[in-house]
JSON list of C-alpha atoms in Angstrom, two decimals:
[
{"chain": "I", "resi": 1, "resn": "MET", "atom": "CA", "xyz": [103.22, 105.17, 104.23]},
{"chain": "I", "resi": 2, "resn": "ILE", "atom": "CA", "xyz": [104.11, 107.70, 106.89]},
{"chain": "I", "resi": 3, "resn": "LYS", "atom": "CA", "xyz": [101.82, 110.26, 105.21]},
{"chain": "I", "resi": 4, "resn": "ILE", "atom": "CA", "xyz": [98.88, 107.79, 105.29]},
{"chain": "I", "resi": 5, "resn": "ILE", "atom": "CA", "xyz": [99.50, 107.07, 109.01]},
{"chain": "I", "resi": 6, "resn": "ARG", "atom": "CA", "xyz": [99.80, 110.81, 109.74]},
{"chain": "I", "resi": 7, "resn": "HIS", "atom": "CA", "xyz": [96.58, 111.72, 107.91]},
{"chain": "I", "resi": 8, "resn": "TYR", "atom": "CA", "xyz": [94.49, 108.64, 108.64]},
{"chain": "I", "resi": 9, "resn": "TRP", "atom": "CA", "xyz": [95.54, 107.52, 112.16]},
{"chain": "I", "resi": 10, "resn": "PRO", "atom": "CA", "xyz": [91.98, 107.61, 113.58]},
{"chain": "I", "resi": 11, "resn": "THR", "atom": "CA", "xyz": [90.78, 105.46, 110.67]},
{"chain": "I", "resi": 12, "resn": "LEU", "atom": "CA", "xyz": [93.67, 103.01, 111.21]},
{"chain": "I", "resi": 13, "resn": "ILE", "atom": "CA", "xyz": [92.84, 102.71, 114.88]},
{"chain": "I", "resi": 14, "resn": "VAL", "atom": "CA", "xyz": [89.19, 101.97, 114.11]},
{"chain": "I", "resi": 15, "resn": "LEU", "atom": "CA", "xyz": [90.20, 99.37, 111.47]},
{"chain": "I", "resi": 16, "resn": "ILE", "atom": "CA", "xyz": [92.56, 97.66, 113.93]},
{"chain": "I", "resi": 17, "resn": "VAL", "atom": "CA", "xyz": [89.82, 97.47, 116.57]},
{"chain": "I", "resi": 18, "resn": "ILE", "atom": "CA", "xyz": [87.31, 96.06, 114.03]},
{"chain": "I", "resi": 19, "resn": "ILE", "atom": "CA", "xyz": [89.73, 93.47, 112.72]},
{"chain": "I", "resi": 20, "resn": "TYR", "atom": "CA", "xyz": [90.62, 92.41, 116.26]},
{"chain": "I", "resi": 21, "resn": "ALA", "atom": "CA", "xyz": [87.00, 92.22, 117.27]},
{"chain": "I", "resi": 22, "resn": "THR", "atom": "CA", "xyz": [85.98, 90.13, 114.26]},
{"chain": "I", "resi": 23, "resn": "TRP", "atom": "CA", "xyz": [89.00, 87.95, 113.56]},
{"chain": "I", "resi": 24, "resn": "VAL", "atom": "CA", "xyz": [89.97, 86.86, 117.11]},
{"chain": "I", "resi": 25, "resn": "PRO", "atom": "CA", "xyz": [88.21, 83.69, 118.42]},
{"chain": "I", "resi": 26, "resn": "LYS", "atom": "CA", "xyz": [86.84, 85.34, 121.62]},
{"chain": "I", "resi": 27, "resn": "PRO", "atom": "CA", "xyz": [87.84, 89.00, 121.73]},
{"chain": "I", "resi": 28, "resn": "ILE", "atom": "CA", "xyz": [85.74, 89.57, 124.89]},
{"chain": "I", "resi": 29, "resn": "ASP", "atom": "CA", "xyz": [84.96, 87.00, 127.52]},
{"chain": "I", "resi": 30, "resn": "SER", "atom": "CA", "xyz": [81.22, 86.22, 127.31]},
{"chain": "I", "resi": 31, "resn": "ASP", "atom": "CA", "xyz": [80.88, 87.00, 131.04]},
{"chain": "I", "resi": 32, "resn": "TYR", "atom": "CA", "xyz": [81.45, 90.69, 130.11]},
{"chain": "I", "resi": 33, "resn": "ILE", "atom": "CA", "xyz": [78.82, 90.86, 127.38]},
{"chain": "I", "resi": 34, "resn": "PRO", "atom": "CA", "xyz": [75.34, 91.86, 128.56]},
{"chain": "I", "resi": 35, "resn": "LEU", "atom": "CA", "xyz": [72.73, 89.14, 128.06]},
{"chain": "I", "resi": 36, "resn": "LEU", "atom": "CA", "xyz": [70.79, 91.09, 125.47]},
{"chain": "I", "resi": 37, "resn": "PRO", "atom": "CA", "xyz": [69.62, 89.17, 122.43]},
{"chain": "I", "resi": 38, "resn": "HIS", "atom": "CA", "xyz": [71.46, 90.11, 119.24]},
{"chain": "I", "resi": 39, "resn": "ILE", "atom": "CA", "xyz": [73.68, 92.71, 120.94]},
{"chain": "I", "resi": 40, "resn": "ASP", "atom": "CA", "xyz": [76.40, 91.68, 118.50]},
{"chain": "I", "resi": 41, "resn": "LYS", "atom": "CA", "xyz": [74.33, 93.17, 115.61]},
{"chain": "I", "resi": 42, "resn": "LEU", "atom": "CA", "xyz": [74.28, 96.50, 117.35]},
{"chain": "I", "resi": 43, "resn": "ILE", "atom": "CA", "xyz": [78.05, 96.25, 117.89]},
{"chain": "I", "resi": 44, "resn": "HIS", "atom": "CA", "xyz": [78.54, 95.52, 114.14]},
{"chain": "I", "resi": 45, "resn": "ALA", "atom": "CA", "xyz": [76.44, 98.54, 113.20]},
{"chain": "I", "resi": 46, "resn": "ILE", "atom": "CA", "xyz": [78.40, 100.79, 115.62]},
{"chain": "I", "resi": 47, "resn": "MET", "atom": "CA", "xyz": [81.75, 99.55, 114.31]},
{"chain": "I", "resi": 48, "resn": "MET", "atom": "CA", "xyz": [80.94, 100.22, 110.67]},
{"chain": "I", "resi": 49, "resn": "GLY", "atom": "CA", "xyz": [79.20, 103.53, 111.36]},
{"chain": "I", "resi": 50, "resn": "GLY", "atom": "CA", "xyz": [82.26, 104.50, 113.38]},
{"chain": "I", "resi": 51, "resn": "LEU", "atom": "CA", "xyz": [84.50, 103.55, 110.47]},
{"chain": "I", "resi": 52, "resn": "VAL", "atom": "CA", "xyz": [82.51, 105.72, 108.11]},
{"chain": "I", "resi": 53, "resn": "GLY", "atom": "CA", "xyz": [82.77, 108.55, 110.61]},
{"chain": "I", "resi": 54, "resn": "ALA", "atom": "CA", "xyz": [86.55, 108.10, 111.07]},
{"chain": "I", "resi": 55, "resn": "ILE", "atom": "CA", "xyz": [87.20, 108.10, 107.32]},
{"chain": "I", "resi": 56, "resn": "ALA", "atom": "CA", "xyz": [85.03, 111.20, 106.85]},
{"chain": "I", "resi": 57, "resn": "PHE", "atom": "CA", "xyz": [86.82, 112.92, 109.73]},
{"chain": "I", "resi": 58, "resn": "ASP", "atom": "CA", "xyz": [90.24, 112.15, 108.37]},
{"chain": "I", "resi": 59, "resn": "TYR", "atom": "CA", "xyz": [89.25, 113.24, 104.87]},
{"chain": "I", "resi": 60, "resn": "LYS", "atom": "CA", "xyz": [87.76, 116.55, 106.11]},
{"chain": "I", "resi": 61, "resn": "ARG", "atom": "CA", "xyz": [90.54, 117.52, 108.49]},
{"chain": "I", "resi": 62, "resn": "GLN", "atom": "CA", "xyz": [93.27, 117.25, 105.87]},
{"chain": "I", "resi": 63, "resn": "GLU", "atom": "CA", "xyz": [92.35, 120.55, 104.17]},
{"chain": "I", "resi": 64, "resn": "ARG", "atom": "CA", "xyz": [89.59, 123.07, 104.46]},
{"chain": "I", "resi": 65, "resn": "ARG", "atom": "CA", "xyz": [88.59, 122.73, 100.86]},
{"chain": "I", "resi": 66, "resn": "HIS", "atom": "CA", "xyz": [87.65, 119.01, 101.21]},
{"chain": "I", "resi": 67, "resn": "MET", "atom": "CA", "xyz": [83.88, 118.90, 101.35]},
{"chain": "I", "resi": 68, "resn": "LEU", "atom": "CA", "xyz": [81.86, 115.97, 102.57]},
{"chain": "I", "resi": 69, "resn": "THR", "atom": "CA", "xyz": [79.62, 115.99, 99.51]},
{"chain": "I", "resi": 70, "resn": "LEU", "atom": "CA", "xyz": [77.02, 113.35, 98.74]},
{"chain": "I", "resi": 71, "resn": "LYS", "atom": "CA", "xyz": [79.46, 111.83, 96.24]},
{"chain": "I", "resi": 72, "resn": "VAL", "atom": "CA", "xyz": [82.33, 111.69, 98.78]},
{"chain": "I", "resi": 73, "resn": "MET", "atom": "CA", "xyz": [80.05, 110.12, 101.42]},
{"chain": "I", "resi": 74, "resn": "ALA", "atom": "CA", "xyz": [78.74, 107.59, 98.83]},
{"chain": "I", "resi": 75, "resn": "VAL", "atom": "CA", "xyz": [82.27, 106.49, 98.02]},
{"chain": "I", "resi": 76, "resn": "ILE", "atom": "CA", "xyz": [83.25, 106.23, 101.70]},
{"chain": "I", "resi": 77, "resn": "THR", "atom": "CA", "xyz": [80.06, 104.31, 102.48]},
{"chain": "I", "resi": 78, "resn": "ALA", "atom": "CA", "xyz": [80.47, 101.95, 99.52]},
{"chain": "I", "resi": 79, "resn": "GLY", "atom": "CA", "xyz": [84.06, 101.26, 100.58]},
{"chain": "I", "resi": 80, "resn": "VAL", "atom": "CA", "xyz": [83.00, 100.50, 104.16]},
{"chain": "I", "resi": 81, "resn": "MET", "atom": "CA", "xyz": [80.15, 98.29, 102.96]},
{"chain": "I", "resi": 82, "resn": "ILE", "atom": "CA", "xyz": [82.63, 96.32, 100.79]},
{"chain": "I", "resi": 83, "resn": "PHE", "atom": "CA", "xyz": [85.01, 96.06, 103.73]},
{"chain": "I", "resi": 84, "resn": "GLY", "atom": "CA", "xyz": [82.10, 94.73, 105.85]},
{"chain": "I", "resi": 85, "resn": "ALA", "atom": "CA", "xyz": [81.42, 92.04, 103.25]},
{"chain": "I", "resi": 86, "resn": "VAL", "atom": "CA", "xyz": [85.12, 91.06, 102.98]},
{"chain": "I", "resi": 87, "resn": "ASP", "atom": "CA", "xyz": [85.38, 91.06, 106.79]},
{"chain": "I", "resi": 88, "resn": "GLU", "atom": "CA", "xyz": [82.47, 88.58, 107.08]},
{"chain": "I", "resi": 89, "resn": "VAL", "atom": "CA", "xyz": [83.91, 86.30, 104.44]},
{"chain": "I", "resi": 90, "resn": "VAL", "atom": "CA", "xyz": [87.35, 86.34, 106.00]},
{"chain": "I", "resi": 91, "resn": "GLN", "atom": "CA", "xyz": [85.84, 85.71, 109.43]},
{"chain": "I", "resi": 92, "resn": "GLY", "atom": "CA", "xyz": [84.12, 82.58, 108.03]},
{"chain": "I", "resi": 93, "resn": "LEU", "atom": "CA", "xyz": [87.31, 81.35, 106.38]},
{"chain": "I", "resi": 94, "resn": "LEU", "atom": "CA", "xyz": [89.53, 81.77, 109.41]},
{"chain": "I", "resi": 95, "resn": "PRO", "atom": "CA", "xyz": [89.91, 78.74, 111.76]},
{"chain": "I", "resi": 96, "resn": "ILE", "atom": "CA", "xyz": [88.55, 80.67, 114.75]},
{"chain": "I", "resi": 97, "resn": "GLY", "atom": "CA", "xyz": [85.21, 78.93, 115.25]},
{"chain": "I", "resi": 98, "resn": "ARG", "atom": "CA", "xyz": [83.21, 81.98, 114.21]},
{"chain": "I", "resi": 99, "resn": "PRO", "atom": "CA", "xyz": [81.14, 81.58, 111.08]},
{"chain": "I", "resi": 100, "resn": "SER", "atom": "CA", "xyz": [80.12, 84.24, 108.61]},
{"chain": "I", "resi": 101, "resn": "ASP", "atom": "CA", "xyz": [76.68, 85.59, 109.45]},
{"chain": "I", "resi": 102, "resn": "PRO", "atom": "CA", "xyz": [74.51, 87.35, 106.82]},
{"chain": "I", "resi": 103, "resn": "TRP", "atom": "CA", "xyz": [72.71, 89.16, 109.66]},
{"chain": "I", "resi": 104, "resn": "ASP", "atom": "CA", "xyz": [76.07, 90.63, 110.76]},
{"chain": "I", "resi": 105, "resn": "LEU", "atom": "CA", "xyz": [76.61, 91.82, 107.22]},
{"chain": "I", "resi": 106, "resn": "LEU", "atom": "CA", "xyz": [73.19, 93.53, 107.19]},
{"chain": "I", "resi": 107, "resn": "ALA", "atom": "CA", "xyz": [74.00, 95.12, 110.52]},
{"chain": "I", "resi": 108, "resn": "ASP", "atom": "CA", "xyz": [77.35, 96.27, 109.06]},
{"chain": "I", "resi": 109, "resn": "TRP", "atom": "CA", "xyz": [75.53, 97.84, 106.09]},
{"chain": "I", "resi": 110, "resn": "ALA", "atom": "CA", "xyz": [72.90, 99.46, 108.25]},
{"chain": "I", "resi": 111, "resn": "GLY", "atom": "CA", "xyz": [75.60, 100.97, 110.43]},
{"chain": "I", "resi": 112, "resn": "SER", "atom": "CA", "xyz": [77.45, 102.24, 107.38]},
{"chain": "I", "resi": 113, "resn": "LEU", "atom": "CA", "xyz": [74.32, 103.97, 106.05]},
{"chain": "I", "resi": 114, "resn": "ILE", "atom": "CA", "xyz": [73.53, 105.49, 109.41]},
{"chain": "I", "resi": 115, "resn": "GLY", "atom": "CA", "xyz": [77.10, 106.68, 109.69]},
{"chain": "I", "resi": 116, "resn": "ALA", "atom": "CA", "xyz": [76.92, 108.20, 106.25]},
{"chain": "I", "resi": 117, "resn": "ASP", "atom": "CA", "xyz": [73.80, 110.11, 107.21]},
{"chain": "I", "resi": 118, "resn": "THR", "atom": "CA", "xyz": [75.11, 111.39, 110.54]},
{"chain": "I", "resi": 119, "resn": "ALA", "atom": "CA", "xyz": [78.87, 111.84, 109.99]},
{"chain": "I", "resi": 120, "resn": "PRO", "atom": "CA", "xyz": [78.96, 114.98, 107.82]},
{"chain": "I", "resi": 121, "resn": "ALA", "atom": "CA", "xyz": [77.26, 117.24, 110.41]},
{"chain": "I", "resi": 122, "resn": "ALA", "atom": "CA", "xyz": [79.25, 115.80, 113.28]},
{"chain": "I", "resi": 123, "resn": "VAL", "atom": "CA", "xyz": [82.57, 115.92, 111.43]},
{"chain": "I", "resi": 124, "resn": "ASN", "atom": "CA", "xyz": [82.00, 119.46, 110.25]},
{"chain": "I", "resi": 125, "resn": "ALA", "atom": "CA", "xyz": [81.21, 120.60, 113.82]},
{"chain": "I", "resi": 126, "resn": "VAL", "atom": "CA", "xyz": [84.30, 118.94, 115.23]},
{"chain": "I", "resi": 127, "resn": "VAL", "atom": "CA", "xyz": [86.59, 120.26, 112.51]},
{"chain": "I", "resi": 128, "resn": "ARG", "atom": "CA", "xyz": [85.24, 123.80, 113.01]},
{"chain": "I", "resi": 129, "resn": "ARG", "atom": "CA", "xyz": [85.99, 123.60, 116.70]},
{"chain": "I", "resi": 130, "resn": "MET", "atom": "CA", "xyz": [89.50, 122.26, 116.03]},
{"chain": "I", "resi": 131, "resn": "ARG", "atom": "CA", "xyz": [90.27, 125.18, 113.73]},
{"chain": "I", "resi": 132, "resn": "ARG", "atom": "CA", "xyz": [89.27, 127.94, 116.11]}
]
């Protein structure tokens, strides 16, 4: 357990934030949310894209030989997409007054795919700088 926390602490932080944001009745007072239509969909996409990026970062920084290949990114993305689906189902089952929303799920999946496309280059650049 300690090894997982040591190697994947950025991922764990992102997961905690996502679970808090989606499983708490009102994580942010509506007075603080800009009055933009469907802003929550953008937030869903950013959360899941960030989760893909965090997992890719943690995977890559463990050892130099770990490559963010297409197969690795496909597995990470599929895992995050499954997490997004489970998250939406759980959100609908919890007695928090927030129903499951298929549009949120589509936003989660879109964010996951965008994250999968953009994360490898960003992660490789960050890890190269860290190792200098």
